[in-house]
Each structure stands twice: as C-alpha cells, then as structure tokens.
PDB file of C-alpha atoms and ligand atoms in Angstrom:
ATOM      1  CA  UNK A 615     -13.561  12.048 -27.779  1.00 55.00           C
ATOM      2  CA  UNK A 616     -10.479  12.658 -25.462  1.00 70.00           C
ATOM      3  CA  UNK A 617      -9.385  16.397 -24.661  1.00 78.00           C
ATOM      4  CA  UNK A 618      -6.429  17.414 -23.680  1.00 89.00           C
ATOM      5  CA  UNK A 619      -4.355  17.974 -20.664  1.00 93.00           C
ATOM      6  CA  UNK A 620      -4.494  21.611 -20.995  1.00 93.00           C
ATOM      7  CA  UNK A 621      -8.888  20.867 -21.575  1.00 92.00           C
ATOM      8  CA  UNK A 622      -8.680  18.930 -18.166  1.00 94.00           C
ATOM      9  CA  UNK A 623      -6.229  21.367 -16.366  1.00 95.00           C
ATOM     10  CA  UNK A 624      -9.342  24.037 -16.740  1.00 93.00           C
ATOM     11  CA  UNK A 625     -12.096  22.030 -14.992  1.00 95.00           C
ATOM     12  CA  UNK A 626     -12.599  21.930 -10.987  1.00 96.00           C
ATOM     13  CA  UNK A 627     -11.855  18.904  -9.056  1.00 98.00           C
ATOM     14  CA  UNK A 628     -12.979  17.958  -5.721  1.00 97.00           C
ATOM     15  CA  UNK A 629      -9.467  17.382  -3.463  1.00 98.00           C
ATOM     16  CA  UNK A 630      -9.669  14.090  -1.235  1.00 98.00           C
ATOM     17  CA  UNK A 631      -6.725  12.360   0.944  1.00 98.00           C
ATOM     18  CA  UNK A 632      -6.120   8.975  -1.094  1.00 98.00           C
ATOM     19  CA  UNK A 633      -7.171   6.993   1.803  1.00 98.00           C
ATOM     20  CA  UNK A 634     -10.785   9.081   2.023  1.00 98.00           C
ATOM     21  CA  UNK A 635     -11.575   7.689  -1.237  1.00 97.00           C
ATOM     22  CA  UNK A 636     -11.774   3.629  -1.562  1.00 97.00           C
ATOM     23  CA  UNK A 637     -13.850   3.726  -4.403  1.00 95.00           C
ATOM     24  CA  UNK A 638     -11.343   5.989  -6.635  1.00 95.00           C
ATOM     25  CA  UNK A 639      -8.190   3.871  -4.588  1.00 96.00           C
ATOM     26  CA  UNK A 640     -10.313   0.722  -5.853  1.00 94.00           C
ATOM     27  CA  UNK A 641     -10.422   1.815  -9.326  1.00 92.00           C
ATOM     28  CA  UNK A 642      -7.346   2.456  -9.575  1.00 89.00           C
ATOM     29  CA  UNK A 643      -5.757  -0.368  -8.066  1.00 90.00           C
ATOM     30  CA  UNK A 644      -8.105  -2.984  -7.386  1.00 84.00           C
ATOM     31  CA  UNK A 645      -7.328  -5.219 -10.592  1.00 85.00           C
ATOM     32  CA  UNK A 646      -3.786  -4.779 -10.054  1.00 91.00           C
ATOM     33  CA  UNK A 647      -2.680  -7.991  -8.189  1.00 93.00           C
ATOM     34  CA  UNK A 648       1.153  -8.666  -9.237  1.00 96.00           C
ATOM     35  CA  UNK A 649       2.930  -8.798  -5.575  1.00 96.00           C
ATOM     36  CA  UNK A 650      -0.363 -11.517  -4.163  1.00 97.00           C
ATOM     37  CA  UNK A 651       1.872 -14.688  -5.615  1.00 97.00           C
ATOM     38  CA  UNK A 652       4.666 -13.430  -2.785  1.00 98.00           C
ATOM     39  CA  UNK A 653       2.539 -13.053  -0.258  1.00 98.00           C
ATOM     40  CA  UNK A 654       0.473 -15.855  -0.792  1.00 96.00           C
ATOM     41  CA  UNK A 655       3.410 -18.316  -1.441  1.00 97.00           C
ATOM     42  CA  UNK A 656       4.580 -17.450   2.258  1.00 97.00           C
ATOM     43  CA  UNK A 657       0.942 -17.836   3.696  1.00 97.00           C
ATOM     44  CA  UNK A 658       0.930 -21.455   1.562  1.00 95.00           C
ATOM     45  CA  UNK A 659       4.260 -22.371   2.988  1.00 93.00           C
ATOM     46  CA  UNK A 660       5.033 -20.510   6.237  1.00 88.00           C
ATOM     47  CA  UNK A 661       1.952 -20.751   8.052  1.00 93.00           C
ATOM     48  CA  UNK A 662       0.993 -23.437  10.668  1.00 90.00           C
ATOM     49  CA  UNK A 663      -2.620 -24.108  11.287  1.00 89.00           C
ATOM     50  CA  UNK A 664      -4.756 -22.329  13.245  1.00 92.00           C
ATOM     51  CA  UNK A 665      -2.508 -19.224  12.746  1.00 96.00           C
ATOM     52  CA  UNK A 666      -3.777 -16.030  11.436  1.00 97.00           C
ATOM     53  CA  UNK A 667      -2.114 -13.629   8.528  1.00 98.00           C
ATOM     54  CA  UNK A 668      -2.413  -9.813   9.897  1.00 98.00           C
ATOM     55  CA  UNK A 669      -1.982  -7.456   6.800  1.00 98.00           C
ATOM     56  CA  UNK A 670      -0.989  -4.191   8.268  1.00 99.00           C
ATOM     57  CA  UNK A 671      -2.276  -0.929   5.943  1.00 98.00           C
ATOM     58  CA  UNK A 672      -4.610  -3.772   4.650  1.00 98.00           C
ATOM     59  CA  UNK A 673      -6.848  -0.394   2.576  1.00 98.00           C
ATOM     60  CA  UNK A 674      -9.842  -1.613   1.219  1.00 98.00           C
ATOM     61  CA  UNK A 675      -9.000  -5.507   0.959  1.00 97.00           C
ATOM     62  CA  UNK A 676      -7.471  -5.622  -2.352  1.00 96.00           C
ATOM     63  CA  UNK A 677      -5.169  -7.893  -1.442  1.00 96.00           C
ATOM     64  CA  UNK A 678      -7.160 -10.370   1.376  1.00 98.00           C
ATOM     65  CA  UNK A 679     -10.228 -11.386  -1.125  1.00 97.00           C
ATOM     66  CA  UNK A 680      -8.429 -13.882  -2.939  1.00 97.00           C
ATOM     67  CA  UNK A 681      -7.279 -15.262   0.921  1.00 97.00           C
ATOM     68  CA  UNK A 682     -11.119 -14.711   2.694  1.00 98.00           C
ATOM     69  CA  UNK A 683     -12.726 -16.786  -0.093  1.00 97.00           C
ATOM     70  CA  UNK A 684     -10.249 -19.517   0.301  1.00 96.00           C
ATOM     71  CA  UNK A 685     -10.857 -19.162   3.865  1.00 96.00           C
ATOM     72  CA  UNK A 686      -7.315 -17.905   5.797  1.00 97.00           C
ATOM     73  CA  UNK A 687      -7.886 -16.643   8.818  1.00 97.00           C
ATOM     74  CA  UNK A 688      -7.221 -13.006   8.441  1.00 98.00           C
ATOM     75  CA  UNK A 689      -6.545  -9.869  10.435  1.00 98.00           C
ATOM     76  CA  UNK A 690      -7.066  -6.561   8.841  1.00 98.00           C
ATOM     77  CA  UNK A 691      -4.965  -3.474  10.453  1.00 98.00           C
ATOM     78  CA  UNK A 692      -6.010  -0.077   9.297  1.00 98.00           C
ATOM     79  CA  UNK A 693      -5.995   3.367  10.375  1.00 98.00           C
ATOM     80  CA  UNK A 694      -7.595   4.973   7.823  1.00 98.00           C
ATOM     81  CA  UNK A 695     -11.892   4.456   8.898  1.00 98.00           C
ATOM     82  CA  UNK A 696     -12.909   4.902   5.058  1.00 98.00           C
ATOM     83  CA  UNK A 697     -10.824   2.146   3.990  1.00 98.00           C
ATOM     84  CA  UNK A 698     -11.137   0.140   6.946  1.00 98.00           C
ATOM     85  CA  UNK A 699     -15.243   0.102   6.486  1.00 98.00           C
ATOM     86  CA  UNK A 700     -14.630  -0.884   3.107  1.00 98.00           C
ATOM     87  CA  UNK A 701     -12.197  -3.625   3.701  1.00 98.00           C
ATOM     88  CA  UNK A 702     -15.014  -5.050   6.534  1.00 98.00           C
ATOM     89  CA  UNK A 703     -18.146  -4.854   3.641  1.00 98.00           C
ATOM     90  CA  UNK A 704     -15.831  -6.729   1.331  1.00 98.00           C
ATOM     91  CA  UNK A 705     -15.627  -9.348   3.766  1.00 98.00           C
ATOM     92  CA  UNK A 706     -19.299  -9.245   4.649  1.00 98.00           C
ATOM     93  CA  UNK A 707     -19.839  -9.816   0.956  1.00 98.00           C
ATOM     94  CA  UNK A 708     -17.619 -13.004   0.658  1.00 97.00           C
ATOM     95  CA  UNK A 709     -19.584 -14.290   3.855  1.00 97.00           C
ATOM     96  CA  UNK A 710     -16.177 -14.918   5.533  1.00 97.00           C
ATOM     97  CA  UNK A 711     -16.978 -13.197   8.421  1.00 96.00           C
ATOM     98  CA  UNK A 712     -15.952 -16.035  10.771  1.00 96.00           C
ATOM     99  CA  UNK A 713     -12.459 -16.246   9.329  1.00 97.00           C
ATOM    100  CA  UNK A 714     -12.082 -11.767   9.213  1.00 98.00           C
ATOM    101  CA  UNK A 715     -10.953  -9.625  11.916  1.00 98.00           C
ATOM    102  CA  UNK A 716     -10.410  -6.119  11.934  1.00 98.00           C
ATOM    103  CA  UNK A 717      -8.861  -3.170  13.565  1.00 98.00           C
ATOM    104  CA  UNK A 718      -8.282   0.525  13.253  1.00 98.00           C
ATOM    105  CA  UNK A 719      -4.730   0.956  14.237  1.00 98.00           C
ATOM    106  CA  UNK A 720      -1.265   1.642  12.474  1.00 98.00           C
ATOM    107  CA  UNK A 721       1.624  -0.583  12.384  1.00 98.00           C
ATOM    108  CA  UNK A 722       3.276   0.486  15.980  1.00 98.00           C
ATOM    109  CA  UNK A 723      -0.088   0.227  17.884  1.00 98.00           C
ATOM    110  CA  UNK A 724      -2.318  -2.635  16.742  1.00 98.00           C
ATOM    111  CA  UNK A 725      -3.185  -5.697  18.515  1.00 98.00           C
ATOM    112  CA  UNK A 726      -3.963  -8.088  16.494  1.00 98.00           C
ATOM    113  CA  UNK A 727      -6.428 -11.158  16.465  1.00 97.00           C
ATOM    114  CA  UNK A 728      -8.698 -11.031  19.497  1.00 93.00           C
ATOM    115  CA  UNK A 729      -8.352 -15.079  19.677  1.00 91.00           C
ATOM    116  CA  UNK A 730      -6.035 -17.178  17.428  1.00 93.00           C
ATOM    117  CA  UNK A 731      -2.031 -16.712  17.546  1.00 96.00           C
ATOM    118  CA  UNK A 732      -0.107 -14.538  14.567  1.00 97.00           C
ATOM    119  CA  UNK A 733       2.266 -16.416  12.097  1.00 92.00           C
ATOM    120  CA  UNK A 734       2.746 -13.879   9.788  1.00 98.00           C
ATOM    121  CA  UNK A 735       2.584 -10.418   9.007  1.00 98.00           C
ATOM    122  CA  UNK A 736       3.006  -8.592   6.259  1.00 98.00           C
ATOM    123  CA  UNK A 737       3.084  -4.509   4.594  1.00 98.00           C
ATOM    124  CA  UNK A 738       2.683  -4.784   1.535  1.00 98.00           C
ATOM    125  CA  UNK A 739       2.214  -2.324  -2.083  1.00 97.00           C
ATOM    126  CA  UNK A 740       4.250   0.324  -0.332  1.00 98.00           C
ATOM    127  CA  UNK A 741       2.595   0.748   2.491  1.00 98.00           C
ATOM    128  CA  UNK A 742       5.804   1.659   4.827  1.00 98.00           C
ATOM    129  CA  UNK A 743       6.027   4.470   2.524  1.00 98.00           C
ATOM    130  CA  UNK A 744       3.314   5.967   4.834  1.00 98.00           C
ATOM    131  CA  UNK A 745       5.709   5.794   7.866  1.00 98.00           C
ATOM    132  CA  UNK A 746       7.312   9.252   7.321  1.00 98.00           C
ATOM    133  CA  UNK A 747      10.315   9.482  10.205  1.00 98.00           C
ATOM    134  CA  UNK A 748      12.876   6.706  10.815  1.00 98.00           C
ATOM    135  CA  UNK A 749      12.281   6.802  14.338  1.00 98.00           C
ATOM    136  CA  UNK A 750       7.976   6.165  13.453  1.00 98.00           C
ATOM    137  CA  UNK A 751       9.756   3.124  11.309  1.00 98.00           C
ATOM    138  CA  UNK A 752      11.845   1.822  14.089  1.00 98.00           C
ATOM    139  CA  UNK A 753       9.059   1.737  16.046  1.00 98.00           C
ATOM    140  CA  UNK A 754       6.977  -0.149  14.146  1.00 98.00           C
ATOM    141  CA  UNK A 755       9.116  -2.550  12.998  1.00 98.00           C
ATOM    142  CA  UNK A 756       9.711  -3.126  16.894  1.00 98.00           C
ATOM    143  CA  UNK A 757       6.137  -3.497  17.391  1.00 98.00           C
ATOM    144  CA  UNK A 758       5.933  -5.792  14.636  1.00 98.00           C
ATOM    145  CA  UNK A 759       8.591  -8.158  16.238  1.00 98.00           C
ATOM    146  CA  UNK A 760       6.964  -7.952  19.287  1.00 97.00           C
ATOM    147  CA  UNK A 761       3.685  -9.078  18.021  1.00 97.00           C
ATOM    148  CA  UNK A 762       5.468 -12.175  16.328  1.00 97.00           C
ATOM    149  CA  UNK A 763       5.713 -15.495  18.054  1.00 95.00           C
ATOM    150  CA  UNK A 764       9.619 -16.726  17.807  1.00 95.00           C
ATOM    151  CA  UNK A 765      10.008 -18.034  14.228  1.00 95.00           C
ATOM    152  CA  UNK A 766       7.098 -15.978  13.129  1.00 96.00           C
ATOM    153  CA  UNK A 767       7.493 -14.258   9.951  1.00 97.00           C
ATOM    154  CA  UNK A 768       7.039 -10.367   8.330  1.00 98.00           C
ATOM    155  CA  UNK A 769       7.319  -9.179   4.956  1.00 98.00           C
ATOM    156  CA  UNK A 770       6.816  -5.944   3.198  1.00 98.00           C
ATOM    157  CA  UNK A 771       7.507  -4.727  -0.515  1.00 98.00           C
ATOM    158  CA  UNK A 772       8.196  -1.187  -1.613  1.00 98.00           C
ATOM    159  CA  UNK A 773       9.377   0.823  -4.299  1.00 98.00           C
ATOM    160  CA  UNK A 774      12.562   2.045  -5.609  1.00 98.00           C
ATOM    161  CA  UNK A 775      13.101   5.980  -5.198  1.00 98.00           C
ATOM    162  CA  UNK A 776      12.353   8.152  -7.490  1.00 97.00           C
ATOM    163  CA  UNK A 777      15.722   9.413  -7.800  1.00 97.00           C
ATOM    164  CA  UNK A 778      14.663  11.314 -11.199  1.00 96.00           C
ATOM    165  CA  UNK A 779      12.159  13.281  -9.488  1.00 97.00           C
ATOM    166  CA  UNK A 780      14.125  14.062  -6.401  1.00 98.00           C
ATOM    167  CA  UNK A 781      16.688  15.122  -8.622  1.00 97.00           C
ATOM    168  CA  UNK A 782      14.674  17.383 -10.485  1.00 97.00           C
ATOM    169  CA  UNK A 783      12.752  18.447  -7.493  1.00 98.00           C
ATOM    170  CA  UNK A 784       9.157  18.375  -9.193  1.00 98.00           C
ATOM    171  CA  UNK A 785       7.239  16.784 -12.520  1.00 98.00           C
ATOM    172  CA  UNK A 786       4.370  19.151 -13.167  1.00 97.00           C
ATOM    173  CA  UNK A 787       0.885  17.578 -14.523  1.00 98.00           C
ATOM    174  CA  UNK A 788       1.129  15.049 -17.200  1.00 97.00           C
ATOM    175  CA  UNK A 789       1.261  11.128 -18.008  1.00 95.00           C
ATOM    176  CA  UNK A 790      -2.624  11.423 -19.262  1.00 95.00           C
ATOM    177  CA  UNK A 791      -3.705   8.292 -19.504  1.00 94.00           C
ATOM    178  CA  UNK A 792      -7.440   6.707 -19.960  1.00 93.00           C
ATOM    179  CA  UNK A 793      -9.038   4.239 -17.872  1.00 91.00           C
ATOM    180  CA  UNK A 794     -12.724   2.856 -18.119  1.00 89.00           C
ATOM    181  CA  UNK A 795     -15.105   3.419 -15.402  1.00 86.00           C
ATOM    182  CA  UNK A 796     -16.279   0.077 -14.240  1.00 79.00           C
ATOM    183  CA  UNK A 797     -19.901   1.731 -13.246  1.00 80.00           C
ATOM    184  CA  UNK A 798     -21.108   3.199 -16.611  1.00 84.00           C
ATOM    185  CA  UNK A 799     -18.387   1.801 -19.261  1.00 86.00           C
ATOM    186  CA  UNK A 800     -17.941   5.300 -19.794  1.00 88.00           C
ATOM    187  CA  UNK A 801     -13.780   6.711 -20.607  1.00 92.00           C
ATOM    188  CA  UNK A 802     -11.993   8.230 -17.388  1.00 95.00           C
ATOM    189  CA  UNK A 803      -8.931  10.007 -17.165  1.00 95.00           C
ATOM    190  CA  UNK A 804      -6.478  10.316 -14.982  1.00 96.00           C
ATOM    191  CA  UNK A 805      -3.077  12.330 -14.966  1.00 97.00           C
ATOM    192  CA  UNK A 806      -0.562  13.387 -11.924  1.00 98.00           C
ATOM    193  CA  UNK A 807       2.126  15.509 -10.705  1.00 98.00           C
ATOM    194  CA  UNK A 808       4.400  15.114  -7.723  1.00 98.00           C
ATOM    195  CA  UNK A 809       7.149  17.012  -5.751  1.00 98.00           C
ATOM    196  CA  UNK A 810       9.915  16.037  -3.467  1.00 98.00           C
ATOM    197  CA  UNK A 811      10.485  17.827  -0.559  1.00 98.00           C
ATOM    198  CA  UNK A 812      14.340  17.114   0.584  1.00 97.00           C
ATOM    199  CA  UNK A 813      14.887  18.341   3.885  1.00 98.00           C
ATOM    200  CA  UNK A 814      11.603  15.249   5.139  1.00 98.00           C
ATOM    201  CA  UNK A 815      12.540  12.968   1.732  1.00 98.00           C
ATOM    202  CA  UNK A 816       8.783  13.246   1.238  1.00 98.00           C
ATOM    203  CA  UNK A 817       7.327  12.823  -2.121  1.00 98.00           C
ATOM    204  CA  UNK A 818       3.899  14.507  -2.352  1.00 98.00           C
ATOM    205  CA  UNK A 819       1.652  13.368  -5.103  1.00 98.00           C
ATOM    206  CA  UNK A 820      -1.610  14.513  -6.731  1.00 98.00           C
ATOM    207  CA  UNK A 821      -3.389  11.729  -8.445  1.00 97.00           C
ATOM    208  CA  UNK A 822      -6.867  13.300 -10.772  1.00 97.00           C
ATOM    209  CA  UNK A 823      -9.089  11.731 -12.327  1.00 96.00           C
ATOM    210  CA  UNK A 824     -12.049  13.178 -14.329  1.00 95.00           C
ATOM    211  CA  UNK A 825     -14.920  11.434 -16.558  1.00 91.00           C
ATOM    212  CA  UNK A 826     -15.410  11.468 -19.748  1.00 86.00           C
ATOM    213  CA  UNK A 827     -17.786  15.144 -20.583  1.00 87.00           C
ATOM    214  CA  UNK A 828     -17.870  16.031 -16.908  1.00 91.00           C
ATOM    215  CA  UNK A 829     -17.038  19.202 -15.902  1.00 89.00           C
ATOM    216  CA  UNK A 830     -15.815  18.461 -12.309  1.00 95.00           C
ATOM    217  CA  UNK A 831     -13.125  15.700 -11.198  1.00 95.00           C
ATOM    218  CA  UNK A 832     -11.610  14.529  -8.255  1.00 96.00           C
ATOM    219  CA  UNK A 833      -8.107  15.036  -6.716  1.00 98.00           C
ATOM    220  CA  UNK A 834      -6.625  12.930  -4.622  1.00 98.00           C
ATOM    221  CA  UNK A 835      -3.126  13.652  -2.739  1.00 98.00           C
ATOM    222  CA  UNK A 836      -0.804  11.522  -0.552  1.00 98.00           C
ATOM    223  CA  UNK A 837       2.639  11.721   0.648  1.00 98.00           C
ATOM    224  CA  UNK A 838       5.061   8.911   0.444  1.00 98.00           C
ATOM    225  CA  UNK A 839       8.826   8.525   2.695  1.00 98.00           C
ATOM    226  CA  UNK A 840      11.457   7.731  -0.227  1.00 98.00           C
ATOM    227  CA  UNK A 841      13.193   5.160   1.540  1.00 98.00           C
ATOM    228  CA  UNK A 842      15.840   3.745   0.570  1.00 98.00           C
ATOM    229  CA  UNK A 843      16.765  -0.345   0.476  1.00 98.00           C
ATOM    230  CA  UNK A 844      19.881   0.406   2.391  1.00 97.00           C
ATOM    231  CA  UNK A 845      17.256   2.159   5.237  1.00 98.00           C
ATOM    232  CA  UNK A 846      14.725  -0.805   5.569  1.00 98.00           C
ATOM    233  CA  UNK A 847      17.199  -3.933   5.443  1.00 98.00           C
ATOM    234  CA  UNK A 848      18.909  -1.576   8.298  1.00 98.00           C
ATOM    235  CA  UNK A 849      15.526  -0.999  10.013  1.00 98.00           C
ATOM    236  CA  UNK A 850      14.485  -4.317   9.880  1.00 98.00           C
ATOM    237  CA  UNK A 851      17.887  -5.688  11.224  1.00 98.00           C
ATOM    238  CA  UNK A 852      17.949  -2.797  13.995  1.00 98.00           C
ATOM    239  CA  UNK A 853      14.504  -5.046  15.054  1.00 98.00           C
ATOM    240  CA  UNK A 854      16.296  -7.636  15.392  1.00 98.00           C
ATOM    241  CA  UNK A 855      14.809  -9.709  12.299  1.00 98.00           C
ATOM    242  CA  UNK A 856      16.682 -12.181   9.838  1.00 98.00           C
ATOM    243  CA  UNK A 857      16.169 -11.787   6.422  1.00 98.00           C
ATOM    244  CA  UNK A 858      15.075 -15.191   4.781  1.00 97.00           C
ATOM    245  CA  UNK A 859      14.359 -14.059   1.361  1.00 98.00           C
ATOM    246  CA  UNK A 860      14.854 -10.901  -0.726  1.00 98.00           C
ATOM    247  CA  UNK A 861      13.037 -10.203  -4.469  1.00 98.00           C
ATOM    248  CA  UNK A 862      13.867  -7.373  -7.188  1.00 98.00           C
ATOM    249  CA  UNK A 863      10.663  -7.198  -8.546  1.00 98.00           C
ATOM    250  CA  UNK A 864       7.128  -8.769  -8.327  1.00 97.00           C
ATOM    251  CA  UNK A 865       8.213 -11.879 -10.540  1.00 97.00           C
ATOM    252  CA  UNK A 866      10.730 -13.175  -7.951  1.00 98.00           C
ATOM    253  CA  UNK A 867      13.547 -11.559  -9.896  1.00 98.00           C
ATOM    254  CA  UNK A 868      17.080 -11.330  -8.404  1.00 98.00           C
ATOM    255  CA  UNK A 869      17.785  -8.350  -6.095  1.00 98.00           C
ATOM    256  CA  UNK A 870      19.862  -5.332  -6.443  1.00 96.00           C
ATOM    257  CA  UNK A 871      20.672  -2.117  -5.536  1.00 92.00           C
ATOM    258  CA  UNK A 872      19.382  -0.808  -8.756  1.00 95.00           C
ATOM    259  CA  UNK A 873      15.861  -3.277  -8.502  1.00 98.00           C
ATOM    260  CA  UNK A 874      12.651  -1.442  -9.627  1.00 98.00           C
ATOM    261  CA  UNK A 875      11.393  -2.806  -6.015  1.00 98.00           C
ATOM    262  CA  UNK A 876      12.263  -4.635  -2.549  1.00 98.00           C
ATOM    263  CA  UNK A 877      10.233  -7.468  -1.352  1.00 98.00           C
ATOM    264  CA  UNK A 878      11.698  -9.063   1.562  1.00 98.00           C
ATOM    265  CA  UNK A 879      10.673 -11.679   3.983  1.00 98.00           C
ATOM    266  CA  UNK A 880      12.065 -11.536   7.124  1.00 98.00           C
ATOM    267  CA  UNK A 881      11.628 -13.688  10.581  1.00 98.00           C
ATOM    268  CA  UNK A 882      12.214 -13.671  14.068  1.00 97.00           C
ATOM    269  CA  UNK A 883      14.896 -15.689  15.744  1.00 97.00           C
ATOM    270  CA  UNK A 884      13.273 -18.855  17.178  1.00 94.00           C
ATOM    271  CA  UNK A 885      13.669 -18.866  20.701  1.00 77.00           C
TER     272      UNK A 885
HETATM  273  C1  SAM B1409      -0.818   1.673  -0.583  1.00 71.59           C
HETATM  274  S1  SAM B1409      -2.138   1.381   0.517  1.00 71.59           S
HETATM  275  C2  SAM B1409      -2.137  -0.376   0.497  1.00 71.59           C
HETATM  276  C3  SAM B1409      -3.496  -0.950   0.801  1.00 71.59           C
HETATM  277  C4  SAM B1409      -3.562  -2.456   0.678  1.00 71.59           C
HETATM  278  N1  SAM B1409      -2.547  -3.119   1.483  1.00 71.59           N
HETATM  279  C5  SAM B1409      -3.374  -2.884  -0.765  1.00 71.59           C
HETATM  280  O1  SAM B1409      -2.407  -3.613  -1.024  1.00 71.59           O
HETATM  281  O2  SAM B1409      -4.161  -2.480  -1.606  1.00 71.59           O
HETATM  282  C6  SAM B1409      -1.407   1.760   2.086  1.00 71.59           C
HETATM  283  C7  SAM B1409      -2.373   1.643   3.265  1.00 71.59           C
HETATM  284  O3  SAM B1409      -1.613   1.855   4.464  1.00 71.59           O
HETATM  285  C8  SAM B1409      -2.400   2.596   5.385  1.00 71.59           C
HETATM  286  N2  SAM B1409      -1.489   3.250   6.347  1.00 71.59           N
HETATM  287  C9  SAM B1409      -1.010   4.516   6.348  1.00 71.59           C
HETATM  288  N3  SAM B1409      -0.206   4.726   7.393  1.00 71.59           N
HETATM  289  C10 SAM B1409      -0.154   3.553   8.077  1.00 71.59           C
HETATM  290  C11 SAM B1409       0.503   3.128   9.269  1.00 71.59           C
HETATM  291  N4  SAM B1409       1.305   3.951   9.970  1.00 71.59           N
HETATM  292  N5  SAM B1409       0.297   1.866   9.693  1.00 71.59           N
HETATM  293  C12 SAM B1409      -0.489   1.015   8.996  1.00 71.59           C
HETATM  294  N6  SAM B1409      -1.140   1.362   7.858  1.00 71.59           N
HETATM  295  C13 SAM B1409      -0.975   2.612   7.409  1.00 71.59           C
HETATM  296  C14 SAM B1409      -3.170   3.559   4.495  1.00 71.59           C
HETATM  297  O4  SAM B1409      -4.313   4.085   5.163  1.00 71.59           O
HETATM  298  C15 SAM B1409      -3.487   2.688   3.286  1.00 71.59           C
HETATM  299  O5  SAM B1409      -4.730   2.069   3.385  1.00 71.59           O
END
C-alpha cells in the first residue's frame, strides 16, 4: 500500500552523485530507448566500414547494447569510473569485447579508438547538459572536430529549458510516481525537486527513490547547464561544423524554437 509524499519526506535517504549510482541510473533509464532510432539511423547510413562510433558520456551502456550485439565497432568515452566499469561488464556480458573500447575521459580530452579511424560521434540523452561554462562547451566541441576525419559526423540531443522552473526559481518535492523494482518485483517510488540557480543557469536536481516498506532510500543529485538551442547551433557553428539535419523531438518531428528537444547532426567540412 502506497504512502504518501509527506510518509516518504520523513524517512532517511542515502545521498549519491547520479553518476555514482549505475544501478539506480539503470533503473531509471535503462528501458527508456526513444532517441536510439536517430542515432542508429546515422550509424546505418553515415558510417563507412571499418570505422568506429565513439559515444561520448556513453554512462552505463544504455544506449551501445543494441549496437555491441549487432557488432559496431564501438568506443565508449566516460569520465565518471562507476559508470564507465559498468558500461565495460555490459560489454563483457554480450561477449563483444573485440568490437568495445573504452576510456575514462570527458568530451575535450579523450582519444578515442586505440586502432581503427572515427566516423562518427555522438552526445546523446543530454549529456552536454553536463558541460557547465560556454567556454568548457567550446572546447569540447573543438575537440570533437578535431577528433573527426573531414566529412566525419557528430550529433548530440538535449532538452528544452525549463523555462517554468527558472521562472519560478524552484519546484519543491513532488511528482510521486511508482516504479517496480526489477530485482524483487517489489513497488518503488520515486519523487524530485529541483532549483535553478541564475547567475551559472544551473539547474540542480534531487532525484529519490525509496522501496516499498523500507525505511531508508536513496538520493541522488546532479546539476544540468540550461542551454539554450540558440547556444549549441552557435557552439557548434563557432567549431566550425555544418548542420546536416535538425529534429524537434525523438520521432523525427519538425524543429522549432518552441521543440520539447534538439537533436542535431552535424559534420565536418570535407577537406
Ligand atoms: C545523461 S547521462 C547519459 C549516459 C548515456 N549516454 C545514456 O544515454 O544513457 C550523461 C553522461 O555524461 C557523462 N559526463 C558528464 N560530464 C561529461 C563530460 N564533460 N564529457 C563526457 N561525458 C560527461 C556522465 O558521467 C554521464 O554518464
């Protein structure tokens, strides 16, 4: 039997960054697969053989399984060791060892594959929302470019603002909402609260989640950049990248400036 918010709001939780925690990112997130059809469309159609994908912030693998057991060659950049180790046992476990890579690095320092050459990169699920300062973005969508061959591609997706929220400042705990836990079956729920910070555009979050008749949860907390479509087209162009394509939402919808998300591909000059 459910209890309430206020019920939940008396218990102790644990407090973890996001990123510490696969298992709770995982169940949270790990069945959630709407933005693969983009990335995987541009893998089908904009990749030459032999090439390798590099997913930069690639977390715990949600979205390379589908692309190790079909056998892409794929890099996996990550900064975050939790995640990363995760990400490198999910690939043990599809025994596609021989077509995985791995790094720990962020987007304006990684390598990339030790061996093959790069055709595309990609950010995806909001992971340049991590990049906090325009001159951290700048940089690593320089890096990025760098790391291309000529022609070589990069795309990223992230979300709209949250322009209520920043307009309102803060949204204390609610949206309590029940999930199942895929260990014991048992109910878990899960509720959040956020606040903007202007003067950095940060949005700080804090995610809980607590199990059915346990007295102690977990919180988890990250802080995402609010950036703004106008800000990454402008980044991406200040790299000196093209944009080929550009998507309002996760079904290929037409963009605008009021789009619930961005997804753009963009490429390199050729020579
Ligand atoms: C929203 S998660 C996305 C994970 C995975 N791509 C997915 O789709 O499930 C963002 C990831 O970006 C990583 N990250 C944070 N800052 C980063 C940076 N500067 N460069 C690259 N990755 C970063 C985080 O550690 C996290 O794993």
């Amino acid at each position: 039997m459910a209890g309430s918010l206020t019920d939940y709001l008396l218990l102790n939780y644990d407090r973890h960054a996001l990123y510490d925690r696969p298992d709770w990112y995982d169940f949270d997130y790990i069945g959630y697969k709407a933005e693969a059809p983009f990335y995987h469309g541009v893998i089908e159609r904009g990749m030459s053989e032999g090439q390798v994908f590099v997913e930069l912030g690639a977390g715990s693998g949600r979205l390379l399984q589908d692309l190790l057991r079909a056998k892409v060659k794929c890099h996996a950049v990550e900064p975050n060791i939790h995640m990363l180790k995760a990400c490198q046992k999910m690939a043990r476990e599809l025994s596609a060892i021989e077509v995985f890579s791995s790094e720990c690095a962020k987007a304006h320092d990684f390598l990339g594959p030790p061996e093959d050459p790069v055709g595309f990169i990609a950010f995806p699920f909001n992971g340049l929302l991590h990049i906090h300062t325009l001159a951290e973005l700048n940089e690593a969508l320089q890096h990025v470019f760098q790391r291309l061959p000529p022609g070589g591609l990069f795309a990223c997706d992230i979300m709209a603002p949250a322009w209520e929220v920043m307009e309102v400042g803060s949204v204390e705990w609610g949206r309590l909402d029940e999930r199942v836990s895929p260990q014991t079956g048992e109910p878990v729920w899960t509720y959040d609260r956020c606040r903007f910070e202007p003067a950095t555009h940060l949005m700080h979050s804090e995610l809980r989640f607590i199990e059915e008749g346990a007295s102690r949860g977990v919180e988890l907390y990250y802080a995402q950049r609010m950036w703004t479509y106008q800000e990454l087209l402008g980044a991406l162009h200040h790299a000196g990248f093209g944009v080929e394509e550009i998507y309002g939402d996760v079904d290929f919808a037409a963009f605008d400036e009021n789009s619930p998300r961005l997804l753009v591909l963009a490429q390199k000059p050729e020579g």
